[in-house]
Amino acid sequence: MRGLPLPFTLARMTPILLVAVAFLAGAAFAWGRSTALAAAGGDARLLHSRPGYYGAFAALWCALPALAIAVGWLAVEGRVFDALALRSAPAAVLDLPDERIDRFVSDVRQLASGGAVFGTPTPEVEATAKALRSSERTAHGAVAVAALAVALAGLAAARARIGPAFRARAAVERIAMRALWASSTVAILVTIGIVLSLVFEAARFFAKVPATEFLFGVHWSPQTALRADQIGSSGAFGAVPVFWGTLLITAIAMSVAVPIGLMAAVYLSEYAAPRTRAVVKPLLEILAGVPTVVYGFFAALTVGPALRAVGEALGMRVASESALAAGLVMGVMIIPFVSSLSDDVINAVPRSLREGSYGLGATQAETIRQVVLPAALPGIVASVLLAVSRAIGETMIVVMAAGLAANLAWNPLEAVTTVTVQIVTLLVGDQEFDSAKTLAAFALGLVLFLVTLSLNVVALAVVRRYREQYD
């Protein structure tokens, strides 16, 4: 394995460029502020806005255009260099099959960026990588010069507008509002892109496999063959066992997390002394910081064998990997999500509601049960919904403690699998991307998305109903 060093890669250029832009923005802030004060004769009272707004206006006009140049280049950089690699490649390479050309371009890009390729690179790869390195240096230098030039131009434009009567505060706030609008738009567009990608790929899957078979079939064996003459080339895509496994493990986890988490929240907010609360709550929240793979090891090496030993003592057959083991450990992992959020919501209930209940003669337990918890119900529902989403999306614990077998089993002592585990399994391997096996992952993701969306709609309905009652 060998590699050629690249003196000026994009990985090095981007931090340097960002530091240079940040330095210019800081200098522009100080310059804009001092320029505004100088225009007012040193008396800030003669300025329309506070001096800091003039500095912020100059800094934004300096930094934003340069950042736009850098981000735009990052968006097209990969395609540009791939095209340059193919343009510099020998003519014989262009006659190769598409997969060989892709491999050639990948090796050239890896070698040109200072990385290493598997084996000894061919002379064609080395020659093309050398040409690409020169093109990259030129392109990166041009981008850096363009970004800095645009930053200076923006600074000059800002300087032309700065004066005592200039409404700098309104201008800065307009830029901030547009930035917030752009951020919201990006979030919306990303969500739409995710949904459309799921819908389009799931539609390709349902063109190969009937939707009725997928949604109501009870046999899940998506191991399709690469060639039509191989055994099992058709596969079985009945996803009911996968959905059932997800529901079973989630139900077990929630039966552990919700009662314990809610009771812990009630104790911490209503009964615990301040010193006890200051110690217990951080200790409880430590569970949320434990990596899921640690929970998976705990479930596979401790909880699973313990359940099997107890089952054998009672004359029951317990699988080495079971839904009960995964659900119990997942419930322990989710307890902090329920307890912490519920505790914050319960503490937010107005004190006047408690005092009114005590004034009517209710005990503390009756006040908690009939006043505090109903008033905090919207927040509690939100915490439970977050816990359900966390349980549905968990993968590592299920892989290590529940297995990969898609069994339509009502017995929690048997092995099952979940939607997320199957998505990971389907996307691993050498299967073609347009095969039914791979596209089944998008169909599972679409169904999971719709289920989660339905849970959110139900939760919002509950929150709206009780919020109108207690606000």
Coordinates of C-alpha atoms in Angstrom, one line a residue:
M1 CA 0.0 0.0 0.0
R2 CA 1.4 3.4 -0.9
G3 CA 0.2 7.0 -1.2
L4 CA 1.3 10.3 -2.5
P5 CA 1.2 13.4 -0.2
L6 CA -1.0 16.3 -1.2
P7 CA 0.4 19.6 0.0
F8 CA -2.9 21.4 0.0
T9 CA -6.0 19.3 0.4
L10 CA -9.6 20.5 1.0
A11 CA -9.4 19.1 4.5
R12 CA -6.5 21.6 5.2
M13 CA -7.9 24.4 3.1
T14 CA -11.3 24.6 4.8
P15 CA -10.1 25.3 8.4
I16 CA -7.5 27.8 7.2
L17 CA -10.2 29.6 5.1
L18 CA -12.6 29.6 8.0
V19 CA -10.0 31.0 10.4
A20 CA -9.1 33.7 7.8
V21 CA -12.8 34.6 7.4
A22 CA -13.3 34.7 11.1
F23 CA -10.3 36.9 11.5
L24 CA -11.6 39.3 8.8
A25 CA -15.0 39.3 10.4
G26 CA -13.5 40.2 13.8
A27 CA -11.5 43.0 12.2
A28 CA -14.6 44.2 10.3
F29 CA -16.6 44.3 13.6
A30 CA -14.0 46.5 15.3
W31 CA -13.6 48.6 12.1
G32 CA -17.3 49.1 11.6
R33 CA -17.8 50.1 15.3
S34 CA -15.0 52.6 15.3
T35 CA -16.0 54.0 11.9
A36 CA -19.6 54.6 13.2
L37 CA -18.2 56.3 16.3
A38 CA -15.8 58.4 14.3
A39 CA -18.7 59.5 12.0
A40 CA -20.6 60.7 15.1
G41 CA -17.6 62.6 16.5
G42 CA -17.1 60.0 19.2
D43 CA -20.6 60.6 20.7
A44 CA -22.6 57.3 20.6
R45 CA -25.8 59.2 21.4
L46 CA -25.7 60.7 17.9
L47 CA -25.9 57.3 16.3
H48 CA -29.3 55.8 15.3
S49 CA -28.2 52.4 16.7
R50 CA -25.7 51.2 19.3
P51 CA -22.1 51.0 18.1
G52 CA -22.1 47.3 18.3
Y53 CA -24.8 47.0 15.7
Y54 CA -22.6 48.8 13.2
G55 CA -19.8 46.5 13.9
A56 CA -22.1 43.5 13.6
F57 CA -23.4 44.8 10.2
A58 CA -19.8 45.1 8.8
A59 CA -18.8 41.7 10.2
L60 CA -21.9 40.0 8.6
W61 CA -21.4 41.6 5.2
C62 CA -17.7 40.5 5.3
A63 CA -18.3 36.9 6.5
L64 CA -21.5 35.7 4.9
P65 CA -20.5 36.2 1.2
A66 CA -17.2 34.3 1.8
L67 CA -19.0 31.5 3.6
A68 CA -21.4 31.3 0.7
I69 CA -18.5 30.8 -1.7
A70 CA -17.0 28.1 0.6
V71 CA -20.3 26.2 1.0
G72 CA -21.0 26.4 -2.7
W73 CA -17.6 24.9 -3.5
L74 CA -18.1 22.1 -1.0
A75 CA -21.4 21.2 -2.7
V76 CA -19.8 20.8 -6.1
E77 CA -16.2 19.8 -5.3
G78 CA -16.7 16.1 -5.5
R79 CA -18.3 16.1 -8.9
V80 CA -15.7 18.6 -10.2
F81 CA -12.8 16.5 -9.2
D82 CA -14.4 13.3 -10.5
A83 CA -14.8 15.0 -13.8
L84 CA -11.2 16.2 -13.8
A85 CA -10.0 12.7 -12.9
L86 CA -11.9 11.2 -15.9
R87 CA -10.6 14.0 -18.2
S88 CA -7.0 13.3 -17.1
A89 CA -7.4 9.5 -17.4
P90 CA -5.9 7.6 -20.4
A91 CA -8.3 6.8 -23.2
A92 CA -8.0 3.0 -22.4
V93 CA -9.6 3.6 -19.0
L94 CA -12.7 5.2 -20.5
D95 CA -13.4 1.9 -22.4
L96 CA -13.6 -0.1 -19.2
P97 CA -17.0 -1.2 -17.6
D98 CA -18.7 1.4 -15.4
E99 CA -17.7 -0.4 -12.2
R100 CA -14.1 -0.5 -13.2
I101 CA -14.2 3.2 -14.1
D102 CA -15.7 4.0 -10.7
R103 CA -13.0 2.0 -9.0
F104 CA -10.3 3.9 -11.0
V105 CA -11.7 7.3 -10.0
S106 CA -11.9 6.2 -6.4
D107 CA -8.3 5.1 -6.4
V108 CA -7.2 8.3 -8.1
R109 CA -9.1 10.5 -5.6
Q110 CA -7.7 8.5 -2.6
L111 CA -4.1 8.6 -3.9
A112 CA -4.3 12.3 -4.8
S113 CA -5.6 13.3 -1.4
G114 CA -2.6 11.7 0.4
G115 CA -4.4 8.5 1.3
A116 CA -3.5 4.9 0.4
V117 CA -5.0 2.4 -2.0
F118 CA -5.2 -1.3 -1.7
G119 CA -2.3 -3.0 -3.4
T120 CA 0.2 -1.3 -5.7
P121 CA -1.4 1.6 -7.8
T122 CA -1.0 1.2 -11.5
P123 CA 1.0 3.7 -13.6
E124 CA -2.3 5.1 -15.0
V125 CA -3.6 5.7 -11.5
E126 CA -0.4 7.4 -10.4
A127 CA -0.2 9.6 -13.5
T128 CA -3.8 10.7 -13.2
A129 CA -3.5 11.3 -9.4
K130 CA -0.5 13.5 -10.1
A131 CA -2.4 15.6 -12.6
L132 CA -5.4 15.8 -10.2
R133 CA -3.2 17.0 -7.4
S134 CA -2.1 19.9 -9.6
S135 CA -5.8 20.7 -10.5
E136 CA -6.8 20.5 -6.8
R137 CA -4.1 23.0 -5.8
T138 CA -5.2 25.4 -8.4
A139 CA -8.9 25.0 -7.6
H140 CA -8.4 25.3 -3.9
G141 CA -6.3 28.4 -4.3
A142 CA -8.8 30.0 -6.6
V143 CA -11.6 29.3 -4.1
A144 CA -9.7 30.8 -1.3
V145 CA -8.8 33.9 -3.3
A146 CA -12.4 34.3 -4.4
A147 CA -13.8 33.9 -0.9
L148 CA -11.4 36.5 0.5
A149 CA -12.0 38.9 -2.4
V150 CA -15.8 38.6 -1.8
A151 CA -15.3 39.2 1.9
L152 CA -13.3 42.4 1.2
A153 CA -15.9 43.5 -1.3
G154 CA -18.6 43.0 1.3
L155 CA -16.7 44.9 3.8
A156 CA -16.3 47.8 1.4
A157 CA -20.0 47.8 0.6
A158 CA -20.8 47.9 4.3
R159 CA -18.4 50.8 4.9
A160 CA -20.2 52.8 2.2
R161 CA -23.5 52.5 4.2
I162 CA -22.3 53.1 7.7
G163 CA -23.1 56.6 9.0
P164 CA -24.9 58.2 12.0
A165 CA -28.3 58.0 10.3
F166 CA -27.9 54.4 9.1
R167 CA -30.4 52.0 10.8
A168 CA -27.8 49.3 11.7
R169 CA -30.0 47.5 14.2
A170 CA -32.8 47.0 11.7
A171 CA -30.3 45.8 9.1
V172 CA -28.7 43.3 11.4
E173 CA -32.1 42.0 12.6
R174 CA -33.2 41.5 9.0
I175 CA -30.1 39.5 8.3
A176 CA -30.8 37.4 11.5
M177 CA -34.4 36.8 10.5
R178 CA -33.4 35.7 7.0
A179 CA -30.8 33.4 8.5
L180 CA -33.5 31.9 10.8
W181 CA -35.8 31.5 7.9
A182 CA -33.1 29.8 5.8
S183 CA -32.4 27.4 8.7
S184 CA -36.1 26.6 9.0
T185 CA -36.3 26.1 5.2
V186 CA -33.3 23.7 5.3
A187 CA -34.9 21.7 8.0
I188 CA -38.2 21.5 6.1
L189 CA -36.5 20.6 2.8
V190 CA -34.4 17.9 4.5
T191 CA -37.6 16.4 6.0
I192 CA -39.3 16.5 2.6
G193 CA -36.2 14.9 1.0
I194 CA -36.2 12.1 3.5
V195 CA -39.9 11.4 3.0
L196 CA -39.6 11.5 -0.8
S197 CA -36.6 9.2 -0.8
L198 CA -38.6 6.7 1.3
V199 CA -41.7 7.0 -0.9
F200 CA -39.9 6.6 -4.2
E201 CA -37.8 3.7 -3.1
A202 CA -40.7 2.0 -1.4
A203 CA -42.8 2.4 -4.6
R204 CA -40.0 0.6 -6.5
F205 CA -40.2 -2.2 -3.9
F206 CA -44.0 -2.5 -4.1
A207 CA -43.7 -2.7 -7.9
K208 CA -41.8 -6.0 -7.3
V209 CA -43.6 -7.3 -4.2
P210 CA -47.4 -6.8 -3.7
A211 CA -48.2 -4.4 -0.8
T212 CA -50.7 -7.0 0.6
E213 CA -48.0 -9.6 0.9
F214 CA -45.7 -7.1 2.6
L215 CA -48.2 -5.8 5.1
F216 CA -50.1 -9.0 5.8
G217 CA -47.7 -11.8 5.0
V218 CA -46.4 -13.8 8.0
H219 CA -43.2 -15.2 6.4
W220 CA -40.1 -13.0 6.3
S221 CA -37.1 -14.4 4.4
P222 CA -35.8 -11.6 2.2
Q223 CA -32.6 -13.5 1.2
T224 CA -32.9 -13.2 -2.6
A225 CA -30.2 -14.7 -4.8
L226 CA -27.9 -12.8 -7.1
R227 CA -28.8 -15.1 -10.0
A228 CA -32.1 -16.4 -11.0
D229 CA -30.9 -20.0 -11.0
Q230 CA -29.9 -19.9 -7.4
I231 CA -32.1 -21.3 -4.6
G232 CA -34.3 -18.8 -2.8
S233 CA -34.2 -16.3 -5.6
S234 CA -37.8 -15.2 -4.9
G235 CA -37.6 -14.5 -1.2
A236 CA -40.5 -14.0 1.2
F237 CA -41.4 -10.4 2.3
G238 CA -44.3 -10.8 4.8
A239 CA -43.3 -8.2 7.3
V240 CA -45.9 -9.0 10.1
P241 CA -43.3 -10.9 12.2
V242 CA -40.9 -7.9 12.0
F243 CA -43.6 -5.5 13.0
W244 CA -44.8 -7.8 15.8
G245 CA -41.2 -8.2 17.1
T246 CA -40.9 -4.4 17.2
L247 CA -44.2 -4.0 19.0
L248 CA -43.4 -6.8 21.5
I249 CA -40.0 -5.4 22.6
T250 CA -41.3 -1.9 22.7
A251 CA -44.2 -2.9 24.9
I252 CA -41.9 -4.7 27.3
A253 CA -39.5 -1.8 27.4
M254 CA -42.3 0.7 28.0
S255 CA -43.9 -1.5 30.8
V256 CA -40.6 -1.1 32.6
A257 CA -39.6 2.5 31.7
V258 CA -43.0 4.3 32.1
P259 CA -44.0 3.2 35.6
I260 CA -40.5 3.4 37.1
G261 CA -39.7 6.6 35.3
L262 CA -42.9 8.3 36.3
M263 CA -42.8 7.2 39.9
A264 CA -39.2 8.4 40.1
A265 CA -40.2 11.8 38.7
V266 CA -43.1 12.0 41.3
Y267 CA -40.7 11.1 44.1
L268 CA -38.0 13.6 43.0
S269 CA -40.4 16.5 42.5
E270 CA -42.9 16.0 45.3
Y271 CA -41.3 13.9 48.1
A272 CA -37.5 14.1 47.9
A273 CA -35.5 16.5 50.0
P274 CA -33.5 19.1 48.0
R275 CA -30.2 17.3 49.0
T276 CA -31.6 13.9 48.0
R277 CA -32.8 15.3 44.7
A278 CA -29.5 16.9 43.9
V279 CA -27.8 13.5 44.3
V280 CA -30.4 11.1 42.9
K281 CA -31.4 12.9 39.7
P282 CA -27.9 13.1 38.3
L283 CA -27.2 9.5 39.2
L284 CA -30.4 8.5 37.4
E285 CA -29.6 10.5 34.3
I286 CA -26.2 8.8 34.0
L287 CA -28.1 5.8 32.6
A288 CA -28.8 8.0 29.5
G289 CA -25.1 8.5 28.9
V290 CA -24.2 4.8 28.8
P291 CA -23.5 3.6 25.3
T292 CA -26.2 1.2 23.9
V293 CA -23.5 -1.4 23.1
V294 CA -22.8 -1.6 26.8
Y295 CA -26.5 -2.3 27.4
G296 CA -26.3 -4.9 24.7
F297 CA -23.4 -6.7 26.3
F298 CA -25.3 -6.5 29.7
A299 CA -28.4 -8.0 28.1
A300 CA -26.5 -10.7 26.2
L301 CA -24.1 -11.7 29.0
T302 CA -26.1 -11.1 32.2
V303 CA -29.8 -10.7 31.7
G304 CA -30.2 -13.4 29.0
P305 CA -28.4 -16.1 30.9
A306 CA -30.2 -15.2 34.1
L307 CA -33.6 -15.5 32.5
R308 CA -32.6 -18.8 31.0
A309 CA -31.4 -20.1 34.4
V310 CA -34.7 -19.0 36.0
G311 CA -36.7 -20.6 33.2
E312 CA -34.9 -23.9 33.5
A313 CA -35.4 -23.8 37.3
L314 CA -39.2 -23.4 36.7
G315 CA -39.2 -26.0 33.9
M316 CA -39.7 -23.5 31.1
R317 CA -37.8 -23.3 27.9
V318 CA -36.1 -19.9 27.4
A319 CA -34.2 -19.0 24.2
S320 CA -30.7 -17.8 24.5
E321 CA -31.8 -14.6 22.8
S322 CA -35.3 -13.5 23.8
A323 CA -37.6 -10.5 23.5
L324 CA -37.9 -10.3 27.3
A325 CA -34.2 -9.8 27.8
A326 CA -34.0 -7.1 25.2
G327 CA -37.1 -5.4 26.4
L328 CA -36.1 -5.3 30.1
V329 CA -32.6 -3.8 29.3
M330 CA -34.1 -1.4 26.9
G331 CA -36.6 -0.3 29.5
V332 CA -33.8 0.4 32.0
M333 CA -32.0 2.5 29.3
I334 CA -35.2 4.5 28.6
I335 CA -36.0 5.3 32.3
P336 CA -34.0 8.6 32.3
F337 CA -35.9 9.9 29.3
V338 CA -39.3 9.5 31.1
S339 CA -38.1 10.5 34.6
S340 CA -36.2 13.6 33.6
L341 CA -38.8 15.1 31.3
S342 CA -41.7 14.2 33.6
D343 CA -39.9 15.7 36.6
D344 CA -39.4 19.0 34.7
V345 CA -43.0 19.0 33.7
I346 CA -44.3 18.2 37.2
N347 CA -42.2 21.0 38.6
A348 CA -43.6 23.4 36.1
V349 CA -47.2 22.9 37.4
P350 CA -48.2 26.2 39.2
R351 CA -48.0 26.1 42.9
S352 CA -51.4 27.7 43.1
L353 CA -53.0 24.4 42.0
R354 CA -51.4 22.5 44.8
E355 CA -52.3 25.1 47.4
G356 CA -55.9 25.2 46.2
S357 CA -56.1 21.4 46.5
Y358 CA -54.7 21.5 50.0
G359 CA -57.1 24.3 50.9
L360 CA -60.0 22.0 50.0
G361 CA -58.7 19.3 52.4
A362 CA -57.0 17.0 49.9
T363 CA -53.9 15.0 51.0
Q364 CA -50.6 15.2 49.2
A365 CA -51.2 11.8 47.5
E366 CA -54.7 12.9 46.4
T367 CA -53.3 16.3 45.1
I368 CA -50.6 14.5 43.1
R369 CA -53.0 12.0 41.6
Q370 CA -56.0 14.3 40.9
V371 CA -54.4 17.7 40.3
V372 CA -50.7 17.6 39.6
L373 CA -50.5 14.6 37.2
P374 CA -53.6 15.7 35.1
A375 CA -52.2 19.2 34.8
A376 CA -48.8 17.8 33.7
L377 CA -50.3 15.2 31.4
P378 CA -49.3 17.0 28.1
G379 CA -45.7 17.0 29.1
I380 CA -45.9 13.4 30.4
V381 CA -47.4 12.3 27.1
A382 CA -44.5 14.0 25.3
S383 CA -41.9 12.2 27.5
V384 CA -43.6 8.8 26.9
L385 CA -43.8 9.5 23.2
L386 CA -40.0 10.3 23.2
A387 CA -39.4 7.0 25.0
V388 CA -41.5 5.1 22.5
S389 CA -39.6 6.6 19.6
R390 CA -36.3 5.7 21.4
A391 CA -37.4 2.1 21.9
I392 CA -38.6 1.7 18.3
G393 CA -35.3 3.1 16.9
E394 CA -33.0 1.0 19.1
T395 CA -30.9 -1.5 17.2
M396 CA -27.8 -2.6 19.1
I397 CA -29.6 -4.1 22.2
V398 CA -32.0 -6.0 19.9
V399 CA -29.2 -7.4 17.8
M400 CA -27.2 -8.7 20.8
A401 CA -30.1 -9.8 23.0
A402 CA -33.1 -10.6 20.8
G403 CA -31.4 -12.0 17.7
L404 CA -32.2 -11.7 14.0
A405 CA -34.9 -14.4 13.6
A406 CA -38.2 -13.0 12.3
N407 CA -40.6 -15.1 14.5
L408 CA -44.3 -14.4 14.8
A409 CA -44.1 -15.5 18.5
W410 CA -46.5 -14.4 21.3
N411 CA -44.1 -15.8 23.9
P412 CA -41.6 -13.1 25.0
L413 CA -39.2 -15.9 25.9
E414 CA -38.5 -16.6 22.3
A415 CA -36.2 -14.8 19.8
V416 CA -37.7 -12.0 17.7
T417 CA -36.4 -9.1 15.6
T418 CA -37.3 -5.5 14.9
V419 CA -37.7 -3.2 12.0
T420 CA -34.5 -1.3 12.6
V421 CA -32.5 -4.4 12.9
Q422 CA -33.9 -5.7 9.6
I423 CA -33.1 -2.4 7.9
V424 CA -29.5 -2.7 8.9
T425 CA -29.4 -6.3 7.9
L426 CA -30.9 -5.7 4.5
L427 CA -28.5 -2.9 3.6
V428 CA -25.4 -4.9 4.5
G429 CA -23.8 -7.2 1.9
D430 CA -23.2 -7.5 -1.8
Q431 CA -26.9 -7.4 -2.9
E432 CA -27.7 -5.1 -5.8
F433 CA -29.3 -1.8 -4.8
D434 CA -32.3 -2.3 -7.0
S435 CA -33.1 -5.8 -5.8
A436 CA -36.2 -6.5 -3.7
K437 CA -34.1 -7.4 -0.7
T438 CA -32.5 -4.0 -0.6
L439 CA -35.6 -2.0 -1.5
A440 CA -37.4 -3.8 1.4
A441 CA -35.4 -1.7 3.8
F442 CA -37.1 1.5 2.4
A443 CA -40.5 -0.1 2.7
L444 CA -39.9 -0.9 6.3
G445 CA -38.6 2.6 6.9
L446 CA -41.7 4.1 5.3
V447 CA -44.0 2.0 7.5
L448 CA -42.0 2.9 10.6
F449 CA -42.2 6.6 9.6
L450 CA -46.0 6.4 9.3
V451 CA -46.3 4.7 12.6
T452 CA -44.2 7.3 14.3
L453 CA -46.2 10.1 12.6
S454 CA -49.4 8.5 13.9
L455 CA -48.1 8.4 17.4
N456 CA -47.2 12.1 17.2
V457 CA -50.7 13.0 15.9
V458 CA -52.4 11.1 18.8
A459 CA -50.0 12.8 21.3
L460 CA -50.8 16.2 19.9
A461 CA -54.5 15.6 20.2
V462 CA -54.1 14.5 23.9
V463 CA -51.9 17.5 24.6
R464 CA -54.4 20.0 23.0
R465 CA -57.3 18.6 24.9
Y466 CA -55.8 18.7 28.3
R467 CA -54.0 22.0 27.7
E468 CA -57.3 23.7 27.0
Q469 CA -58.6 22.3 30.3
Y470 CA -55.8 23.3 32.6
D471 CA -54.3 26.5 31.1

